[in-house]
Amino acid sequence: MKRIGMLTSGGDCQALNATMRGVVKGLYGLFKEVEIYGFLEGYKGLIYGNYQKLSADDFSGILTKGGTILGSSRTPFKELDIPTPDGLDKVKSMKETYKKLKLDCLVVLGGNGSQKTANRLSEEGLNVVGLPKTIDNDVWGTDMTFGFQSAVDIATSAIDCIHTTACSHGRVFIVEVMGHKVGWITLHAGIASGADVILIPEIPYDIKKVCDALQNRTKAGKGFSILAVAEGAISKEVAKLPKKERKQAIADAAAKYPSVAYEVADKIKQYSGMDIRVTVPGHTQRGGSPCPYDRVISSRFGAKAAELIKKEDFGKLVVMKNNKVTAIPLSESAGKLKYVSADDDIVKNAKLLGISFGD
Ligand code: F6P
C-alpha cells in the first residue's frame, strides 16, 4: 500500500486538476494499492491536518476543469518559522501530519515559494516530489510550468479583442498582463497579439522612448497602438534607485494609481498629450479550462511524478528541459527565479520585428 499526500499551494492556475489527475492515474498504473490524501487549501491543510481521503474516482473528469479540487492558499516561505495565529509551529505541525498519516510521499503542486517550502520539508526528512505550477513560468530549472500557456492564451485573446476596437477608433490602448516580478506572459502574449510596445519588469522603460515608439507609428500612418504592460513594469528612474527608495517609490505609485498600467497611461499623457485607454484582464488569466498544451504537459508531469515515487527518487522537482520531462533536485531550483533577459533570443527577435521595449 502506498500512501501519498498531495496539495496545491499558492496562486492557482488552469492545469492543477489536470496535473493531479496525471499523478493519480500514474500511481494507479504503477502500484496495486494506493491511498491518496488531499490536503485542503495548500500547506494550511498539512499544518492543521485538514485533508480528504480521495479515490481514483475523485480525479476522474477533471482534466479540463480549472481551479483546484483541493483549494489553495499562500503560506509565504519567509513566514515559515513564524507560528500560526493560534500558535502552531508550521514545520513541526506539517511533519506531524505527514507522520501521523504514515505517508510515503508528499506531492506539492506549486510555484517558487511553494517549492522552497517543499525543499525545506525534504531537508527535514520528508519524501517530497514537486511539480512546477504557475502562470508566470518563472520556476527556475524548467523551460515550462503548467498554467503558463493557458494564461498566455487568455492574455492574447484579451489583446486581440482590444486590437479590433483600437483599430476602429484609432486609439492607443494599454492591456495590463499578469506578472509582478517576471514578464514571460506579457512577452509571449505581446508577440502573439502583435503588440507595438511590450513593457516588462526585467527591462525598465524610459517613458520618452515609449512615446517615441507611439509617435513613430502615428507618423507612419498607423492610427492606433497597443501596449502590453506587465503589472510589474518599472521605469528606468525607479529601477536604479537603492532598494529602500525603490520600494517606497513603488508603494507611492500603488497608492496613487489602481495599477501600473494606469501609471504608464498617465505618464504617456503627461509627456505626449496622447489619450490612453487601459484594460486589465486580471485574474481571468488564471481562470477557466487549461489549453491543450497545458493538458499535455501536466499529464506528462503527473506521470513523471508517479515514476519518481515508484523509484523512491525523492527531493525532486519535475521539470521540462529541451522538450524532455525530467527531474532536478528541489534544492537546485529553490530560491531562484527564472527571469526574462534582455539578451534572450525572443527579446532580440521581437525587437527586430519593430516591437519597442521602451529601453
Ligand atoms: O503568481 C501568479 C500570479 O497570478 C501573478 O502573476 C500575480 O502577480 C499574482 O499571482 C497575483 O496574486 P493574487 O492572486 O494573490 O492577487
CSV table of C-alpha atoms and ligand atoms in Angstrom, one decimal:
chain,number,residue,atom,x,y,z
A,1,MET,CA,0.0,0.0,0.0
A,2,LYS,CA,1.3,3.4,-1.0
A,3,ARG,CA,0.1,6.4,1.0
A,4,ILE,CA,0.5,9.6,-0.9
A,5,GLY,CA,-0.3,13.2,0.2
A,6,MET,CA,-1.0,15.9,-2.3
A,7,LEU,CA,-1.5,19.6,-2.1
A,8,THR,CA,-1.9,22.7,-4.3
A,9,SER,CA,-0.2,25.8,-3.0
A,10,GLY,CA,0.0,29.5,-3.9
A,11,GLY,CA,-2.0,31.3,-6.7
A,12,ASP,CA,-4.0,28.8,-8.7
A,13,CYS,CA,-3.7,28.2,-12.4
A,14,GLN,CA,-5.6,26.3,-15.1
A,15,ALA,CA,-3.9,22.8,-15.1
A,16,LEU,CA,-3.7,22.0,-11.3
A,17,ASN,CA,-6.5,19.4,-11.6
A,18,ALA,CA,-5.1,18.0,-14.8
A,19,THR,CA,-1.7,17.5,-13.1
A,20,MET,CA,-3.2,15.8,-10.0
A,21,ARG,CA,-5.2,13.6,-12.3
A,22,GLY,CA,-1.9,12.7,-14.1
A,23,VAL,CA,-0.2,11.9,-10.8
A,24,VAL,CA,-3.1,9.7,-9.6
A,25,LYS,CA,-3.5,7.8,-12.9
A,26,GLY,CA,0.3,7.2,-13.0
A,27,LEU,CA,0.2,5.9,-9.4
A,28,TYR,CA,-2.7,3.5,-10.1
A,29,GLY,CA,-0.7,2.4,-13.2
A,30,LEU,CA,2.4,1.6,-11.1
A,31,PHE,CA,1.0,0.4,-7.7
A,32,LYS,CA,-1.5,-2.2,-6.8
A,33,GLU,CA,-2.9,-0.3,-3.9
A,34,VAL,CA,-2.8,3.5,-3.4
A,35,GLU,CA,-4.3,5.8,-0.8
A,36,ILE,CA,-4.4,9.5,-1.7
A,37,TYR,CA,-4.7,12.2,1.0
A,38,GLY,CA,-5.6,15.6,-0.5
A,39,PHE,CA,-4.7,18.4,1.9
A,40,LEU,CA,-7.1,21.3,1.7
A,41,GLU,CA,-6.0,24.9,0.9
A,42,GLY,CA,-2.4,24.2,0.3
A,43,TYR,CA,0.1,23.9,3.2
A,44,LYS,CA,-2.6,25.1,5.6
A,45,GLY,CA,-4.2,21.7,5.2
A,46,LEU,CA,-0.9,20.0,6.0
A,47,ILE,CA,-0.3,22.2,9.1
A,48,TYR,CA,-3.8,21.7,10.5
A,49,GLY,CA,-4.3,18.1,9.4
A,50,ASN,CA,-7.2,19.2,7.2
A,51,TYR,CA,-7.4,16.6,4.5
A,52,GLN,CA,-9.7,14.4,2.5
A,53,LYS,CA,-9.1,10.7,1.7
A,54,LEU,CA,-9.6,10.5,-2.1
A,55,SER,CA,-10.1,7.7,-4.5
A,56,ALA,CA,-9.3,7.4,-8.3
A,57,ASP,CA,-12.9,8.4,-9.0
A,58,ASP,CA,-12.3,11.8,-7.4
A,59,PHE,CA,-9.8,12.5,-10.1
A,60,SER,CA,-12.0,11.4,-12.9
A,61,GLY,CA,-13.5,14.1,-15.2
A,62,ILE,CA,-11.2,16.9,-14.0
A,63,LEU,CA,-8.7,17.1,-16.9
A,64,THR,CA,-10.5,20.1,-18.3
A,65,LYS,CA,-11.6,21.7,-15.0
A,66,GLY,CA,-9.9,25.0,-14.0
A,67,GLY,CA,-9.0,25.8,-10.4
A,68,THR,CA,-8.2,23.1,-7.9
A,69,ILE,CA,-10.4,20.5,-6.3
A,70,LEU,CA,-8.3,20.8,-3.1
A,71,GLY,CA,-8.4,24.6,-2.8
A,72,SER,CA,-5.2,26.7,-2.5
A,73,SER,CA,-3.7,29.4,-0.3
A,74,ARG,CA,-0.4,31.1,0.2
A,75,THR,CA,1.9,30.2,3.1
A,76,PRO,CA,4.8,32.5,2.5
A,77,PHE,CA,8.2,30.8,2.8
A,78,LYS,CA,9.7,33.8,4.7
A,79,GLU,CA,7.0,33.3,7.4
A,80,LEU,CA,7.5,29.5,7.7
A,81,ASP,CA,9.2,29.8,11.1
A,82,ILE,CA,6.7,32.3,12.4
A,83,PRO,CA,4.0,30.4,14.3
A,84,THR,CA,0.4,30.4,13.0
A,85,PRO,CA,-2.0,33.0,14.7
A,86,ASP,CA,-3.1,30.2,17.0
A,87,GLY,CA,0.5,29.4,18.0
A,88,LEU,CA,1.3,26.3,15.9
A,89,ASP,CA,4.9,25.7,14.7
A,90,LYS,CA,4.2,25.3,11.0
A,91,VAL,CA,7.1,23.0,10.0
A,92,LYS,CA,6.6,20.8,13.1
A,93,SER,CA,2.9,20.5,12.5
A,94,MET,CA,3.4,19.6,8.8
A,95,LYS,CA,5.9,16.9,9.8
A,96,GLU,CA,3.5,15.5,12.4
A,97,THR,CA,0.6,15.3,10.0
A,98,TYR,CA,2.8,13.5,7.5
A,99,LYS,CA,4.0,11.0,10.1
A,100,LYS,CA,0.5,10.5,11.6
A,101,LEU,CA,-0.9,9.6,8.2
A,102,LYS,CA,2.2,7.4,7.6
A,103,LEU,CA,2.7,9.0,4.2
A,104,ASP,CA,5.3,7.5,1.7
A,105,CYS,CA,5.5,10.8,-0.2
A,106,LEU,CA,4.1,14.3,-0.3
A,107,VAL,CA,3.4,15.7,-3.8
A,108,VAL,CA,3.5,19.5,-3.9
A,109,LEU,CA,2.0,21.4,-6.9
A,110,GLY,CA,3.3,25.0,-6.5
A,111,GLY,CA,5.4,27.8,-7.8
A,112,ASN,CA,8.7,29.2,-6.5
A,113,GLY,CA,7.7,29.9,-2.9
A,114,SER,CA,5.8,26.7,-2.5
A,115,GLN,CA,8.8,24.7,-3.9
A,116,LYS,CA,11.1,26.5,-1.4
A,117,THR,CA,8.9,25.1,1.3
A,118,ALA,CA,8.8,21.7,-0.4
A,119,ASN,CA,12.6,21.8,-0.3
A,120,ARG,CA,12.6,22.7,3.4
A,121,LEU,CA,10.3,19.7,4.1
A,122,SER,CA,12.6,17.5,2.1
A,123,GLU,CA,15.6,18.7,4.1
A,124,GLU,CA,13.6,18.0,7.3
A,125,GLY,CA,13.4,14.4,6.2
A,126,LEU,CA,10.0,14.1,4.4
A,127,ASN,CA,9.8,12.4,1.0
A,128,VAL,CA,8.7,15.1,-1.3
A,129,VAL,CA,8.1,15.5,-5.1
A,130,GLY,CA,7.4,18.9,-6.6
A,131,LEU,CA,5.5,19.9,-9.7
A,132,PRO,CA,6.1,23.3,-11.3
A,133,LYS,CA,2.9,25.3,-11.3
A,134,THR,CA,2.4,28.9,-12.2
A,135,ILE,CA,1.0,31.1,-15.0
A,136,ASP,CA,4.2,33.2,-14.6
A,137,ASN,CA,6.6,30.5,-16.0
A,138,ASP,CA,9.3,31.7,-13.6
A,139,VAL,CA,10.2,28.5,-11.8
A,140,TRP,CA,13.9,28.1,-12.1
A,141,GLY,CA,15.1,24.9,-13.8
A,142,THR,CA,12.2,24.2,-16.1
A,143,ASP,CA,11.6,25.5,-19.6
A,144,MET,CA,7.8,25.4,-18.9
A,145,THR,CA,5.4,25.5,-16.0
A,146,PHE,CA,1.9,24.3,-16.3
A,147,GLY,CA,-0.6,27.1,-16.5
A,148,PHE,CA,1.6,29.4,-18.4
A,149,GLN,CA,0.3,28.6,-21.9
A,150,SER,CA,-3.3,28.9,-20.8
A,151,ALA,CA,-2.6,32.3,-19.3
A,152,VAL,CA,-0.8,33.4,-22.5
A,153,ASP,CA,-3.9,32.3,-24.5
A,154,ILE,CA,-6.2,34.4,-22.3
A,155,ALA,CA,-4.0,37.5,-22.3
A,156,THR,CA,-3.6,37.1,-26.1
A,157,SER,CA,-7.3,36.9,-26.6
A,158,ALA,CA,-7.8,40.0,-24.5
A,159,ILE,CA,-5.3,41.9,-26.6
A,160,ASP,CA,-6.8,40.6,-29.8
A,161,CYS,CA,-10.2,41.9,-28.8
A,162,ILE,CA,-8.7,45.3,-27.9
A,163,HIS,CA,-6.9,45.4,-31.2
A,164,THR,CA,-10.0,45.4,-33.2
A,165,THR,CA,-11.7,48.2,-31.3
A,166,ALA,CA,-8.4,50.2,-31.1
A,167,CYS,CA,-8.2,49.9,-34.9
A,168,SER,CA,-11.8,51.1,-35.5
A,169,HIS,CA,-11.4,54.2,-33.2
A,170,GLY,CA,-7.7,55.0,-33.9
A,171,ARG,CA,-6.9,54.7,-30.2
A,172,VAL,CA,-3.9,53.9,-28.0
A,173,PHE,CA,-4.6,51.1,-25.5
A,174,ILE,CA,-2.7,49.5,-22.7
A,175,VAL,CA,-3.5,45.9,-21.8
A,176,GLU,CA,-2.1,45.1,-18.4
A,177,VAL,CA,-0.9,41.5,-18.2
A,178,MET,CA,-0.1,39.5,-15.0
A,179,GLY,CA,3.5,39.1,-13.8
A,180,HIS,CA,4.7,41.3,-10.9
A,181,LYS,CA,8.3,40.1,-11.0
A,182,VAL,CA,8.7,38.5,-14.4
A,183,GLY,CA,7.4,39.3,-17.8
A,184,TRP,CA,7.1,36.0,-19.6
A,185,ILE,CA,3.3,36.2,-20.1
A,186,THR,CA,3.5,39.8,-21.3
A,187,LEU,CA,6.3,38.9,-23.7
A,188,HIS,CA,4.6,35.9,-25.2
A,189,ALA,CA,1.1,37.4,-25.3
A,190,GLY,CA,2.5,40.7,-26.6
A,191,ILE,CA,4.3,39.0,-29.5
A,192,ALA,CA,1.3,36.6,-30.2
A,193,SER,CA,-1.1,39.5,-30.4
A,194,GLY,CA,1.1,41.9,-32.4
A,195,ALA,CA,1.5,44.5,-29.6
A,196,ASP,CA,3.6,47.5,-30.6
A,197,VAL,CA,5.2,48.1,-27.2
A,198,ILE,CA,6.0,45.5,-24.5
A,199,LEU,CA,7.0,46.7,-21.0
A,200,ILE,CA,8.2,44.0,-18.5
A,201,PRO,CA,9.8,44.2,-15.1
A,202,GLU,CA,13.2,42.9,-16.3
A,203,ILE,CA,13.6,45.6,-18.9
A,204,PRO,CA,13.0,49.0,-17.3
A,205,TYR,CA,11.4,51.6,-19.6
A,206,ASP,CA,12.1,55.2,-20.4
A,207,ILE,CA,8.7,57.0,-21.0
A,208,LYS,CA,10.3,59.2,-23.7
A,209,LYS,CA,11.3,56.0,-25.6
A,210,VAL,CA,7.8,54.6,-25.2
A,211,CYS,CA,6.3,57.9,-26.5
A,212,ASP,CA,8.8,58.0,-29.4
A,213,ALA,CA,7.6,54.5,-30.4
A,214,LEU,CA,4.0,55.5,-30.3
A,215,GLN,CA,4.7,58.8,-32.2
A,216,ASN,CA,6.7,56.9,-34.9
A,217,ARG,CA,3.6,54.8,-35.5
A,218,THR,CA,1.4,57.9,-35.9
A,219,LYS,CA,4.0,59.4,-38.3
A,220,ALA,CA,4.0,56.1,-40.3
A,221,GLY,CA,0.2,56.5,-40.7
A,222,LYS,CA,-0.8,53.9,-38.1
A,223,GLY,CA,-3.9,55.2,-36.4
A,224,PHE,CA,-3.8,53.1,-33.3
A,225,SER,CA,-1.2,51.4,-31.0
A,226,ILE,CA,-1.3,48.6,-28.5
A,227,LEU,CA,0.9,48.3,-25.4
A,228,ALA,CA,1.2,45.1,-23.5
A,229,VAL,CA,2.4,46.1,-20.0
A,230,ALA,CA,3.3,43.7,-17.2
A,231,GLU,CA,1.8,44.5,-13.8
A,232,GLY,CA,5.3,44.8,-12.5
A,233,ALA,CA,6.7,47.1,-15.3
A,234,ILE,CA,9.1,49.6,-13.9
A,235,SER,CA,10.7,52.8,-15.2
A,236,LYS,CA,14.4,53.3,-15.5
A,237,GLU,CA,14.4,56.0,-12.9
A,238,VAL,CA,12.7,53.9,-10.3
A,239,ALA,CA,14.7,50.7,-11.2
A,240,LYS,CA,18.0,52.4,-10.5
A,241,LEU,CA,17.0,53.7,-7.0
A,242,PRO,CA,18.6,51.9,-4.0
A,243,LYS,CA,16.3,49.1,-2.7
A,244,LYS,CA,14.6,51.1,0.1
A,245,GLU,CA,13.8,54.1,-2.0
A,246,ARG,CA,12.7,51.9,-4.9
A,247,LYS,CA,10.2,50.1,-2.7
A,248,GLN,CA,8.9,53.5,-1.4
A,249,ALA,CA,8.5,54.8,-5.0
A,250,ILE,CA,6.6,51.6,-6.0
A,251,ALA,CA,4.4,52.0,-2.9
A,252,ASP,CA,3.7,55.7,-3.6
A,253,ALA,CA,2.7,54.8,-7.2
A,254,ALA,CA,0.5,52.0,-5.9
A,255,ALA,CA,-1.3,54.5,-3.6
A,256,LYS,CA,-1.8,56.9,-6.5
A,257,TYR,CA,-2.9,54.6,-9.3
A,258,PRO,CA,-5.2,51.5,-9.4
A,259,SER,CA,-2.3,49.6,-11.1
A,260,VAL,CA,0.9,50.0,-13.1
A,261,ALA,CA,-1.0,50.3,-16.5
A,262,TYR,CA,-2.7,53.5,-15.2
A,263,GLU,CA,0.6,54.9,-14.1
A,264,VAL,CA,2.1,54.3,-17.5
A,265,ALA,CA,-1.0,55.8,-19.2
A,266,ASP,CA,-0.7,58.9,-17.1
A,267,LYS,CA,3.0,59.3,-17.8
A,268,ILE,CA,2.4,58.9,-21.6
A,269,LYS,CA,-0.4,61.5,-21.4
A,270,GLN,CA,1.7,64.0,-19.4
A,271,TYR,CA,4.7,63.5,-21.8
A,272,SER,CA,2.9,63.5,-25.1
A,273,GLY,CA,-0.7,64.6,-24.6
A,274,MET,CA,-1.9,61.2,-26.0
A,275,ASP,CA,-5.2,59.9,-24.7
A,276,ILE,CA,-4.8,56.3,-23.5
A,277,ARG,CA,-7.3,53.7,-22.6
A,278,VAL,CA,-6.5,50.9,-20.1
A,279,THR,CA,-7.8,47.3,-19.9
A,280,VAL,CA,-6.9,44.9,-17.1
A,281,PRO,CA,-7.9,41.3,-17.7
A,282,GLY,CA,-6.5,40.5,-14.2
A,283,HIS,CA,-7.4,37.1,-12.7
A,284,THR,CA,-9.2,35.9,-15.8
A,285,GLN,CA,-5.7,35.0,-16.8
A,286,ARG,CA,-5.7,32.3,-14.1
A,287,GLY,CA,-9.2,31.0,-14.8
A,288,GLY,CA,-11.1,28.6,-16.9
A,289,SER,CA,-10.1,25.4,-18.6
A,290,PRO,CA,-6.4,24.6,-19.4
A,291,CYS,CA,-5.4,24.8,-23.0
A,292,PRO,CA,-4.5,21.6,-24.8
A,293,TYR,CA,-0.7,22.3,-24.4
A,294,ASP,CA,-1.1,22.5,-20.6
A,295,ARG,CA,-3.3,19.4,-20.5
A,296,VAL,CA,-0.4,17.5,-22.3
A,297,ILE,CA,2.5,18.8,-20.1
A,298,SER,CA,0.5,18.5,-16.9
A,299,SER,CA,-0.4,14.9,-17.7
A,300,ARG,CA,3.3,14.1,-18.6
A,301,PHE,CA,4.5,15.9,-15.4
A,302,GLY,CA,2.0,13.9,-13.4
A,303,ALA,CA,3.2,10.6,-14.9
A,304,LYS,CA,6.8,11.6,-14.2
A,305,ALA,CA,5.9,12.3,-10.5
A,306,ALA,CA,4.4,8.8,-10.2
A,307,GLU,CA,7.6,7.3,-11.7
A,308,LEU,CA,9.7,9.2,-9.2
A,309,ILE,CA,7.6,7.8,-6.4
A,310,LYS,CA,7.9,4.3,-7.7
A,311,LYS,CA,11.7,4.7,-7.9
A,312,GLU,CA,11.7,6.3,-4.4
A,313,ASP,CA,13.6,9.2,-6.1
A,314,PHE,CA,12.5,11.9,-3.7
A,315,GLY,CA,13.5,15.5,-3.1
A,316,LYS,CA,13.0,16.2,-6.8
A,317,LEU,CA,11.2,18.8,-8.9
A,318,VAL,CA,9.7,17.6,-12.1
A,319,VAL,CA,10.8,19.8,-15.0
A,320,MET,CA,10.7,20.2,-18.8
A,321,LYS,CA,14.2,20.6,-20.3
A,322,ASN,CA,14.7,20.7,-24.1
A,323,ASN,CA,11.3,19.1,-24.6
A,324,LYS,CA,12.0,16.2,-22.3
A,325,VAL,CA,10.2,15.7,-19.0
A,326,THR,CA,12.9,15.0,-16.3
A,327,ALA,CA,13.6,16.0,-12.7
A,328,ILE,CA,16.1,18.1,-10.8
A,329,PRO,CA,16.8,18.3,-7.1
A,330,LEU,CA,14.4,20.7,-5.3
A,331,SER,CA,17.4,22.4,-3.7
A,332,GLU,CA,18.7,23.3,-7.2
A,333,SER,CA,15.6,25.3,-8.0
A,334,ALA,CA,14.7,26.6,-4.5
A,335,GLY,CA,15.2,30.4,-4.0
A,336,LYS,CA,15.8,31.2,-7.7
A,337,LEU,CA,13.5,32.9,-10.2
A,338,LYS,CA,13.7,32.4,-14.0
A,339,TYR,CA,13.7,35.9,-15.3
A,340,VAL,CA,13.5,37.2,-18.9
A,341,SER,CA,16.9,38.6,-20.0
A,342,ALA,CA,17.3,41.4,-22.5
A,343,ASP,CA,19.8,39.1,-24.2
A,344,ASP,CA,17.2,36.3,-24.7
A,345,ASP,CA,16.7,35.5,-28.4
A,346,ILE,CA,13.0,36.0,-28.0
A,347,VAL,CA,13.5,39.6,-26.9
A,348,LYS,CA,16.0,40.2,-29.8
A,349,ASN,CA,13.5,38.6,-32.3
A,350,ALA,CA,10.8,40.9,-31.0
A,351,LYS,CA,13.0,44.0,-31.3
A,352,LEU,CA,13.9,43.0,-34.9
A,353,LEU,CA,10.2,42.9,-35.7
A,354,GLY,CA,9.9,46.5,-34.5
A,355,ILE,CA,8.4,45.9,-31.0
A,356,SER,CA,9.6,48.6,-28.6
A,357,PHE,CA,10.5,47.6,-25.0
A,358,GLY,CA,10.9,51.3,-24.2
A,359,ASP,CA,14.5,50.8,-23.3
B,1,F6P,O1,1.9,34.1,-9.3
B,1,F6P,C1,0.8,34.1,-10.1
B,1,F6P,C2,0.1,35.5,-10.1
B,1,F6P,O2,-1.1,35.4,-10.8
B,1,F6P,C3,1.0,36.6,-10.6
B,1,F6P,O3,1.1,36.7,-12.0
B,1,F6P,C4,0.3,37.8,-10.0
B,1,F6P,O4,1.1,38.9,-9.8
B,1,F6P,C5,-0.1,37.3,-8.6
B,1,F6P,O5,-0.2,35.9,-8.8
B,1,F6P,C6,-1.5,37.8,-8.2
B,1,F6P,O6,-1.7,37.3,-6.9
B,1,F6P,P1,-3.1,37.3,-6.1
B,1,F6P,O7,-3.9,36.3,-6.7
B,1,F6P,O8,-2.7,37.0,-4.7
B,1,F6P,O9,-3.6,38.7,-6.3
